[in-house]
PDB file of C-alpha atoms and ligand atoms in Angstrom:
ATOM      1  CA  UNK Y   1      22.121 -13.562  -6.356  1.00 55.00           C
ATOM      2  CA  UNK Y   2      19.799 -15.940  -7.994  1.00 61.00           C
ATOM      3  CA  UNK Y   3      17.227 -16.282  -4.999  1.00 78.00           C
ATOM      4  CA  UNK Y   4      16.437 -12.458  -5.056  1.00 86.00           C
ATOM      5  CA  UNK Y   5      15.324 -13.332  -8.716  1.00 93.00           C
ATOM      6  CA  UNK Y   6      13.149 -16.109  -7.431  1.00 94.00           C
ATOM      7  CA  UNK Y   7      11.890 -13.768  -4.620  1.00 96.00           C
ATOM      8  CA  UNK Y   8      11.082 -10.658  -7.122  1.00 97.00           C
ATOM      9  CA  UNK Y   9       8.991 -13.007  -9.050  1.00 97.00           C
ATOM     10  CA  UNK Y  10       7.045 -14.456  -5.877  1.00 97.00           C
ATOM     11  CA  UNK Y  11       6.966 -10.759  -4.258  1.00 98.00           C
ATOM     12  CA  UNK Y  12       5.290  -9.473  -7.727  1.00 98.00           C
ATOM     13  CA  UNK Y  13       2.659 -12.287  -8.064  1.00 98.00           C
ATOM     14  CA  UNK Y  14       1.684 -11.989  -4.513  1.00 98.00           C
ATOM     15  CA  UNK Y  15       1.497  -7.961  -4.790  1.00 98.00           C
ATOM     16  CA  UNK Y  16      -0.393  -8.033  -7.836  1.00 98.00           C
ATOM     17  CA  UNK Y  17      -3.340 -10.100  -6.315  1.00 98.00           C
ATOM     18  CA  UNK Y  18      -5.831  -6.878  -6.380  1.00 98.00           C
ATOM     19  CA  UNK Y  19      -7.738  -7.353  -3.271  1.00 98.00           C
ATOM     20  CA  UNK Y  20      -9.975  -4.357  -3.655  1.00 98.00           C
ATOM     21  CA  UNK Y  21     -11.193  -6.013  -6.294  1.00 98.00           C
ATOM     22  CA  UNK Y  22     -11.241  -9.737  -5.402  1.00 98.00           C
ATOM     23  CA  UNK Y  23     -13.366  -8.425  -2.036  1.00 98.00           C
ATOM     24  CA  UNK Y  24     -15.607  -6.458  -3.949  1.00 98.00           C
ATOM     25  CA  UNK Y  25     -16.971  -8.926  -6.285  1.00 98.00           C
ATOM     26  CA  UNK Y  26     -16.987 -11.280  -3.376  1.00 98.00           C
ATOM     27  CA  UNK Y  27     -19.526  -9.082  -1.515  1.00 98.00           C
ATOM     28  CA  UNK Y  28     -21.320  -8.165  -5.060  1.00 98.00           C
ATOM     29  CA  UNK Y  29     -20.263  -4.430  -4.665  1.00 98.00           C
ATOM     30  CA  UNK Y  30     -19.065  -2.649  -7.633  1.00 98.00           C
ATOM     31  CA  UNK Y  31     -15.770  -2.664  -9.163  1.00 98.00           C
ATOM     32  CA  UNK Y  32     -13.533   0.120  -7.107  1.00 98.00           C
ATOM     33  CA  UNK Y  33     -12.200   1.299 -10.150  1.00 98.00           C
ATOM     34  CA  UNK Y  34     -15.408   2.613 -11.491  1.00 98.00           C
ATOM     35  CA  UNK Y  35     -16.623   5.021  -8.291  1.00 97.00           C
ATOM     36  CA  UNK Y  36     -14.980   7.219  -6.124  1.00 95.00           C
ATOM     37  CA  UNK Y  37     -11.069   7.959  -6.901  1.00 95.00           C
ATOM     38  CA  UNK Y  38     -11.388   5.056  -8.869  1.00 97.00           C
ATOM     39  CA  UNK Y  39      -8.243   3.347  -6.828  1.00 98.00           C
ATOM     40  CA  UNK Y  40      -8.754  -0.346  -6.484  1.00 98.00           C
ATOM     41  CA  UNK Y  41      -7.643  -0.045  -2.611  1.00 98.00           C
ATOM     42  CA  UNK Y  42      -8.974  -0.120   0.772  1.00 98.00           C
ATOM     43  CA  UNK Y  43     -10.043   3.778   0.879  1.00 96.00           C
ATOM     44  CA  UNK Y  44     -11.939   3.969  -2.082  1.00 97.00           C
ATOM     45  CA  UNK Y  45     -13.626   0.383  -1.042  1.00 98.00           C
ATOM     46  CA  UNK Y  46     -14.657   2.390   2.241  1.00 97.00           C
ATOM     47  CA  UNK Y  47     -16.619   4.817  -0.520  1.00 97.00           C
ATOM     48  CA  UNK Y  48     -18.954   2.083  -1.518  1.00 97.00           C
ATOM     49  CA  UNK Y  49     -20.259   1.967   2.111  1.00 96.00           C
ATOM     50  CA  UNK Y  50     -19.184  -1.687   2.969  1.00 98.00           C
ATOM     51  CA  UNK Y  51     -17.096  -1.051   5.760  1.00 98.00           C
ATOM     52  CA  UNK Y  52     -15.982  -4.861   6.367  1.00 98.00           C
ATOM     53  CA  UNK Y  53     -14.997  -5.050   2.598  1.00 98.00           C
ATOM     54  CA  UNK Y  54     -12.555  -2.375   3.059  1.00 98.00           C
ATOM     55  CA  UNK Y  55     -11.190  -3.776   6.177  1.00 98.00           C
ATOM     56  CA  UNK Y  56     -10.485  -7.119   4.357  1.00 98.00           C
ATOM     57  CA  UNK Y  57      -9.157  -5.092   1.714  1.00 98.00           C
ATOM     58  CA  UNK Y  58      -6.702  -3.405   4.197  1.00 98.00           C
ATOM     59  CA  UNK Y  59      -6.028  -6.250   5.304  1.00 98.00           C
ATOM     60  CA  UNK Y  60      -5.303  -8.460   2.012  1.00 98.00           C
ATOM     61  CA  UNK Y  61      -3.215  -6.349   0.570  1.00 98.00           C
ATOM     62  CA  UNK Y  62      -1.274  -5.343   3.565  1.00 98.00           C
ATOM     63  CA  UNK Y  63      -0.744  -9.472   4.092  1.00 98.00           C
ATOM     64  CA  UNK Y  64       0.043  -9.846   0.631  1.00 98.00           C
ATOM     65  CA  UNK Y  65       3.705  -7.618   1.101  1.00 98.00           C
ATOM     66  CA  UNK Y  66       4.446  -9.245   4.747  1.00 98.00           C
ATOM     67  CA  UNK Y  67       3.881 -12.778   3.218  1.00 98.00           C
ATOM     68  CA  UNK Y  68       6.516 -11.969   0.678  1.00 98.00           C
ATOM     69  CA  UNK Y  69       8.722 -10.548   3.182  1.00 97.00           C
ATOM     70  CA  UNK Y  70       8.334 -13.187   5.145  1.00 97.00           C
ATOM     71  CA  UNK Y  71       8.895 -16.037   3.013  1.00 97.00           C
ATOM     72  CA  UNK Y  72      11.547 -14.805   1.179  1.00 96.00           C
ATOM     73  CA  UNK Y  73      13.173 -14.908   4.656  1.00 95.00           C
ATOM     74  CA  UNK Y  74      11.790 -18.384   5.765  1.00 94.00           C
ATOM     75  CA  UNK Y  75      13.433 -20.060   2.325  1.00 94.00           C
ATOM     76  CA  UNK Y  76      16.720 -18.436   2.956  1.00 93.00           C
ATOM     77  CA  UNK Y  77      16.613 -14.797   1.213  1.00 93.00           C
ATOM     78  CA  UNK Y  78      19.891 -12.716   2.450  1.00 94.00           C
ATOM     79  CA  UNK Y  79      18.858  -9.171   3.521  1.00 94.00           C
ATOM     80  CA  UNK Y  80      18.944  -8.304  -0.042  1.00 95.00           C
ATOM     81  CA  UNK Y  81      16.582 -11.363  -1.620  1.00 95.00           C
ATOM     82  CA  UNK Y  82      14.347 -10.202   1.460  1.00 96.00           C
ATOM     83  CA  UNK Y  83      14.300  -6.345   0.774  1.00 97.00           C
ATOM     84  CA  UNK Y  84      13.910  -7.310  -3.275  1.00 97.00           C
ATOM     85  CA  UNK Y  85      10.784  -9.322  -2.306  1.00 97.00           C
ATOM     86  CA  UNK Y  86       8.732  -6.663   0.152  1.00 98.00           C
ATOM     87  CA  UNK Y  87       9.633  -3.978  -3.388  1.00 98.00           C
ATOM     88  CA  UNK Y  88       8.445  -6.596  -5.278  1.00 98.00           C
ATOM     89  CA  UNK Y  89       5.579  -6.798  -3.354  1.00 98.00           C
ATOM     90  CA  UNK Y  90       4.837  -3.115  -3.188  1.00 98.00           C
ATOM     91  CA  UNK Y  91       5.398  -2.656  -7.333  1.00 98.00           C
ATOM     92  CA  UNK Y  92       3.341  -5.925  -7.898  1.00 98.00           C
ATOM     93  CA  UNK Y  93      -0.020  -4.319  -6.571  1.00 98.00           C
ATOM     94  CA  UNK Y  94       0.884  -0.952  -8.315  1.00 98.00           C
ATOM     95  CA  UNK Y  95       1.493  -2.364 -11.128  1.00 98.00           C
ATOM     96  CA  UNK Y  96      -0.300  -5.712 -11.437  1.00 98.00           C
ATOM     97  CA  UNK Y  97      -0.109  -8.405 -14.112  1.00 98.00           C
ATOM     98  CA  UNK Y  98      -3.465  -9.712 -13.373  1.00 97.00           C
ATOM     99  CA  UNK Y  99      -5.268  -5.724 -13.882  1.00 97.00           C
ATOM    100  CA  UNK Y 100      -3.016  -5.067 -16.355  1.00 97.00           C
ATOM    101  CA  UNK Y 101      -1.246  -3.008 -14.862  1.00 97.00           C
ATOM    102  CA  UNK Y 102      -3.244  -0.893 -13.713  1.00 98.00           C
ATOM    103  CA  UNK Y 103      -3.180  -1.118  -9.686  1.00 98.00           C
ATOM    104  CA  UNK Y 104      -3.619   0.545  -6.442  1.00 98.00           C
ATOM    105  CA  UNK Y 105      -1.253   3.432  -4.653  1.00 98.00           C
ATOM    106  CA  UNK Y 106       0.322   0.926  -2.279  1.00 98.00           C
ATOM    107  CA  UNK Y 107      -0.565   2.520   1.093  1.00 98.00           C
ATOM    108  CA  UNK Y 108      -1.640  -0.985   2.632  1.00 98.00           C
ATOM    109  CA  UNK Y 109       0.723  -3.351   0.921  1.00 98.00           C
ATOM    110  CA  UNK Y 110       3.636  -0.759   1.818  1.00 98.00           C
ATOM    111  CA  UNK Y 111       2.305  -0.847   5.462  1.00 98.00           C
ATOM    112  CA  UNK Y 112       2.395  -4.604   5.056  1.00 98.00           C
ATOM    113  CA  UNK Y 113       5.866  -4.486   3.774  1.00 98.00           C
ATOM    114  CA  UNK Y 114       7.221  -2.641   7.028  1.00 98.00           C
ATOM    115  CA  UNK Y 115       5.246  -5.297   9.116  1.00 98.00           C
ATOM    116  CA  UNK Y 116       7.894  -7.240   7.174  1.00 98.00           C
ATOM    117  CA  UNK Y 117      11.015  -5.930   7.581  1.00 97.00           C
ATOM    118  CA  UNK Y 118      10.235  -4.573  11.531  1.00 98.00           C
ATOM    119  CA  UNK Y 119       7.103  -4.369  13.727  1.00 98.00           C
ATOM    120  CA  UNK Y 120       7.852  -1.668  15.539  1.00 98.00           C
ATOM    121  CA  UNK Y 121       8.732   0.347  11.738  1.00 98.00           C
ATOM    122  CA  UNK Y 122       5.020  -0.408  10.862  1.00 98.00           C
ATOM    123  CA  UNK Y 123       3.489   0.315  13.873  1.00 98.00           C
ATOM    124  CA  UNK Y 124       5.163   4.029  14.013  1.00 98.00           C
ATOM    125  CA  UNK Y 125       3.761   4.818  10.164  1.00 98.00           C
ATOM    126  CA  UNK Y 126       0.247   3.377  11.358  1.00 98.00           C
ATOM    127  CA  UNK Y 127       0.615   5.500  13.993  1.00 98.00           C
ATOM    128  CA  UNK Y 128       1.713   8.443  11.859  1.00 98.00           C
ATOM    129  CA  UNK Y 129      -1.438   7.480   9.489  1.00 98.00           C
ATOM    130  CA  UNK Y 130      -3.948   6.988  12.187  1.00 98.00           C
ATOM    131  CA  UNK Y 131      -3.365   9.930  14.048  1.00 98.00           C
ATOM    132  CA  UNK Y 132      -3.207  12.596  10.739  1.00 98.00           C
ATOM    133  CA  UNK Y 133      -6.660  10.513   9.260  1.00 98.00           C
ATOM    134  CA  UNK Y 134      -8.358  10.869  12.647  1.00 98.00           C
ATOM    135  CA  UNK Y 135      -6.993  14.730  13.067  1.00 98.00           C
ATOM    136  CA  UNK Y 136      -7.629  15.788   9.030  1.00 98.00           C
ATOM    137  CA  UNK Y 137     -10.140  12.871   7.971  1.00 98.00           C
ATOM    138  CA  UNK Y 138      -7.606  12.563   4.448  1.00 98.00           C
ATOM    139  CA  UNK Y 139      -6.585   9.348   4.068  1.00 97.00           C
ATOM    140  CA  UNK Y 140      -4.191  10.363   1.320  1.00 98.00           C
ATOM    141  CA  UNK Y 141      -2.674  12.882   3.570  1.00 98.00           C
ATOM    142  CA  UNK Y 142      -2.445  10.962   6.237  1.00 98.00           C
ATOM    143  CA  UNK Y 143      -0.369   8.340   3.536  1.00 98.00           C
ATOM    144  CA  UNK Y 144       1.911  11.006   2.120  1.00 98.00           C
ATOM    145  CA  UNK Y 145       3.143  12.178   5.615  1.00 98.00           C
ATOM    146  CA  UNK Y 146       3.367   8.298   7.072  1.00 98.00           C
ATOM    147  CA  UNK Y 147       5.157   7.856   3.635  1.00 98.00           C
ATOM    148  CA  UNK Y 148       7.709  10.525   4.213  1.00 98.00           C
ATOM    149  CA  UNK Y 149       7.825   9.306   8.104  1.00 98.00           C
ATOM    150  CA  UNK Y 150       8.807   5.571   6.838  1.00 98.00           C
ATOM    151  CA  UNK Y 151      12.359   6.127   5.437  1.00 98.00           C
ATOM    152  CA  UNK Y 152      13.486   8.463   8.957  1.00 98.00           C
ATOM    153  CA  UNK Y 153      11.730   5.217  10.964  1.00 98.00           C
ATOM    154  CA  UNK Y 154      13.861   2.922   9.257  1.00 98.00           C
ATOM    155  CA  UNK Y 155      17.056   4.673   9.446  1.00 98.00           C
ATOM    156  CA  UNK Y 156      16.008   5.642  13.410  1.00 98.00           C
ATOM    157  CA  UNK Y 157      15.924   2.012  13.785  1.00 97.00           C
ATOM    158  CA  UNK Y 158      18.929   0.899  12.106  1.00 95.00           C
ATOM    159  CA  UNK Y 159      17.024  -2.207   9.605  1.00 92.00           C
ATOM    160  CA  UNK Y 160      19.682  -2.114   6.797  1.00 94.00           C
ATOM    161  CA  UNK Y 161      20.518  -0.400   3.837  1.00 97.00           C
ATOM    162  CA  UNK Y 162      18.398  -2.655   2.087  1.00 97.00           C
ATOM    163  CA  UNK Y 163      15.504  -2.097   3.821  1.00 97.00           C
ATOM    164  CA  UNK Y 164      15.952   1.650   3.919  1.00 98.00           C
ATOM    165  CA  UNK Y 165      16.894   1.511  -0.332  1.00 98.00           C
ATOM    166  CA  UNK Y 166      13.456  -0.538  -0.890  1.00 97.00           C
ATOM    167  CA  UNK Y 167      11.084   1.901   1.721  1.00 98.00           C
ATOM    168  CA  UNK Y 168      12.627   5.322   0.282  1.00 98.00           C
ATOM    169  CA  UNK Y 169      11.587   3.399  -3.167  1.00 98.00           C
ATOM    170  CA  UNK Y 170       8.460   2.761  -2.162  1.00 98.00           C
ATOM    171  CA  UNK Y 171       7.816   5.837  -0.496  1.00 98.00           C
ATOM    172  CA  UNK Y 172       8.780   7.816  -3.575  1.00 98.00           C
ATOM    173  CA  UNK Y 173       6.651   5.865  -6.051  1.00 98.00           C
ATOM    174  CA  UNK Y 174       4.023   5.791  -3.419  1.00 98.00           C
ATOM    175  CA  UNK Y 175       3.838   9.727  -3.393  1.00 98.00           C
ATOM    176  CA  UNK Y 176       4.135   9.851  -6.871  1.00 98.00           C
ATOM    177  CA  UNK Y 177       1.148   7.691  -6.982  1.00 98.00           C
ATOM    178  CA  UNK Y 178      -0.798  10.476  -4.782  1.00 98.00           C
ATOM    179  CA  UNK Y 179      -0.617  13.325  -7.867  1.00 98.00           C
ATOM    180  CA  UNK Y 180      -4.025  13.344  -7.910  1.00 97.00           C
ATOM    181  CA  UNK Y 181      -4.744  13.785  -4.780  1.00 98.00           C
ATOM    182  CA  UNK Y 182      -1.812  15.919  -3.822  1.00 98.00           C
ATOM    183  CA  UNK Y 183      -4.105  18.410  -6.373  1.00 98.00           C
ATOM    184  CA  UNK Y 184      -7.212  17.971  -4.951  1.00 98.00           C
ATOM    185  CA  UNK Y 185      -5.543  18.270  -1.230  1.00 98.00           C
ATOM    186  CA  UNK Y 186      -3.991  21.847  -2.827  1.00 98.00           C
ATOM    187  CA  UNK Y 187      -7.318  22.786  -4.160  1.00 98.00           C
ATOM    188  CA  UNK Y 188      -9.620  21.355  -1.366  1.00 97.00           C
ATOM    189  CA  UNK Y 189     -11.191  19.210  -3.321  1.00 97.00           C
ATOM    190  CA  UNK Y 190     -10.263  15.860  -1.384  1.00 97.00           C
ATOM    191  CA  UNK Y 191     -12.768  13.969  -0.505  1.00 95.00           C
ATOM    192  CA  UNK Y 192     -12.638  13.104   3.436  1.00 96.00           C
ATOM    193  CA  UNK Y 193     -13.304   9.666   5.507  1.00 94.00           C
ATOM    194  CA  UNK Y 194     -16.485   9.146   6.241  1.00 88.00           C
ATOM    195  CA  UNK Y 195     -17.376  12.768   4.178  1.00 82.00           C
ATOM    196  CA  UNK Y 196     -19.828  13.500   1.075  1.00 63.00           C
ATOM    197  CA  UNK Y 197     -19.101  12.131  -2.480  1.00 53.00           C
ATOM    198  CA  UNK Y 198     -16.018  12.784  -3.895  1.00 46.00           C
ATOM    199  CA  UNK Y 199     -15.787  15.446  -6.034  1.00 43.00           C
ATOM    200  CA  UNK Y 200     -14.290  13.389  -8.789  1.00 41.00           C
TER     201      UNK Y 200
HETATM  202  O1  LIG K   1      -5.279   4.219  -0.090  1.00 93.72           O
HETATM  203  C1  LIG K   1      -4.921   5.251  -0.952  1.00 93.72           C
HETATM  204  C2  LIG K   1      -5.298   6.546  -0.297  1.00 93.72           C
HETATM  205  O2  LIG K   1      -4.146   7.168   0.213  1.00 93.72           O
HETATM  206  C3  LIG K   1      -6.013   7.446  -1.234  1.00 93.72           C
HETATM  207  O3  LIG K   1      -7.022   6.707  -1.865  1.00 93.72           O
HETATM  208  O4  LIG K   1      -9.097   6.422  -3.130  1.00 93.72           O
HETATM  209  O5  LIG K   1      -8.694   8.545  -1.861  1.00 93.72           O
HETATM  210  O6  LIG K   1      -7.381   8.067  -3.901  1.00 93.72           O
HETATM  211  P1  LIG K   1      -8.096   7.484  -2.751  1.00 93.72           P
END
């Protein structure tokens, strides 16, 4: 299938646009990677106090995986060239040419991703995110258990095997991504929304 190739390409460049930092110099706030967790991505954003920065940051990078979702689909992709792109997409901003290679965790452009492949998919993880952040006040938690929610959602609501191969991907490397913080969740270390400096 030579469109998925085309679409893998277009998914990555789009997923490695690093909004966290794009937004960041744009409001003349310091680089995310050198504060905080040090994860160029809407949480860590959040830690430098500029609330609408992470919000566009959320927001960017959770556009960034729909829009390749959604045009591979709009110039023809089969359920495969579509799936191929959100992946894309979601391994672009992890690992992106433009930082090199040196990205974010994925939580937003994976959310954006689902927005892609079914609304009602990414409106159940938001949910599952929303309601653990507001309960805990972890936004990593509250991404490792919508992360582990996403692959059940998709196979509750029958989108493919191709979209269920390319979430359970992204929800493994998206965990794996989390190490850190799985750590500092274990030792209590984790810094919470809205909470006192990090204790990284
Ligand atoms: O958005 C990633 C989030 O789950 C954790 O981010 O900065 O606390 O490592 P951070």
């Amino acid at each position: 299938n030579m469109n998925a190739l085309v679409f893998v390409l277009l998914g990555y460049l789009l997923g490695s646009l690093p909004f966290a930092v794009i937004v960041s110099k744009a409001f003349g706030l310091a680089d995310p990677r050198s504060f905080g967790s040090g994860n160029p991505g809407a949480t860590n954003v959040l830690r430098s106090g500029n609330k609408l920065a992470a919000l566009l940051t959320l927001v960017g990078d959770a556009a960034k995986g729909w829009l390749a979702i959604w045009l591979a689909g709009k110039w023809g992709g089969d359920s495969l060239g579509v799936a191929a792109a959100g992946i894309a997409a979601f391994f672009g901003h992890a690992f992106p040419v433009f930082l090199k290679f040196k990205g974010g965790k994925g939580v937003a452009t994976a959310l954006g991703v689902l927005a892609g492949f079914n609304g009602w998919l990414a409106l159940i993880c938001a949910s599952v995110w929303l309601l653990v952040a507001l309960v805990t006040r972890y936004s990593s938690l509250a991404a490792l258990l919508a992360a582990v929610s996403a692959p059940v959602a998709t196979a509750w609501l029958g989108s493919g095997k191709e979209a269920l191969m390319a979430v359970t991907a992204m929800s493994v490397i998206l965990i794996l991504r989390h190490r850190d913080n799985i750590k500092r969740l274990l030792a209590g270390t984790e810094g919470r929304i809205g909470g006192k400096k990090q204790s990284d």
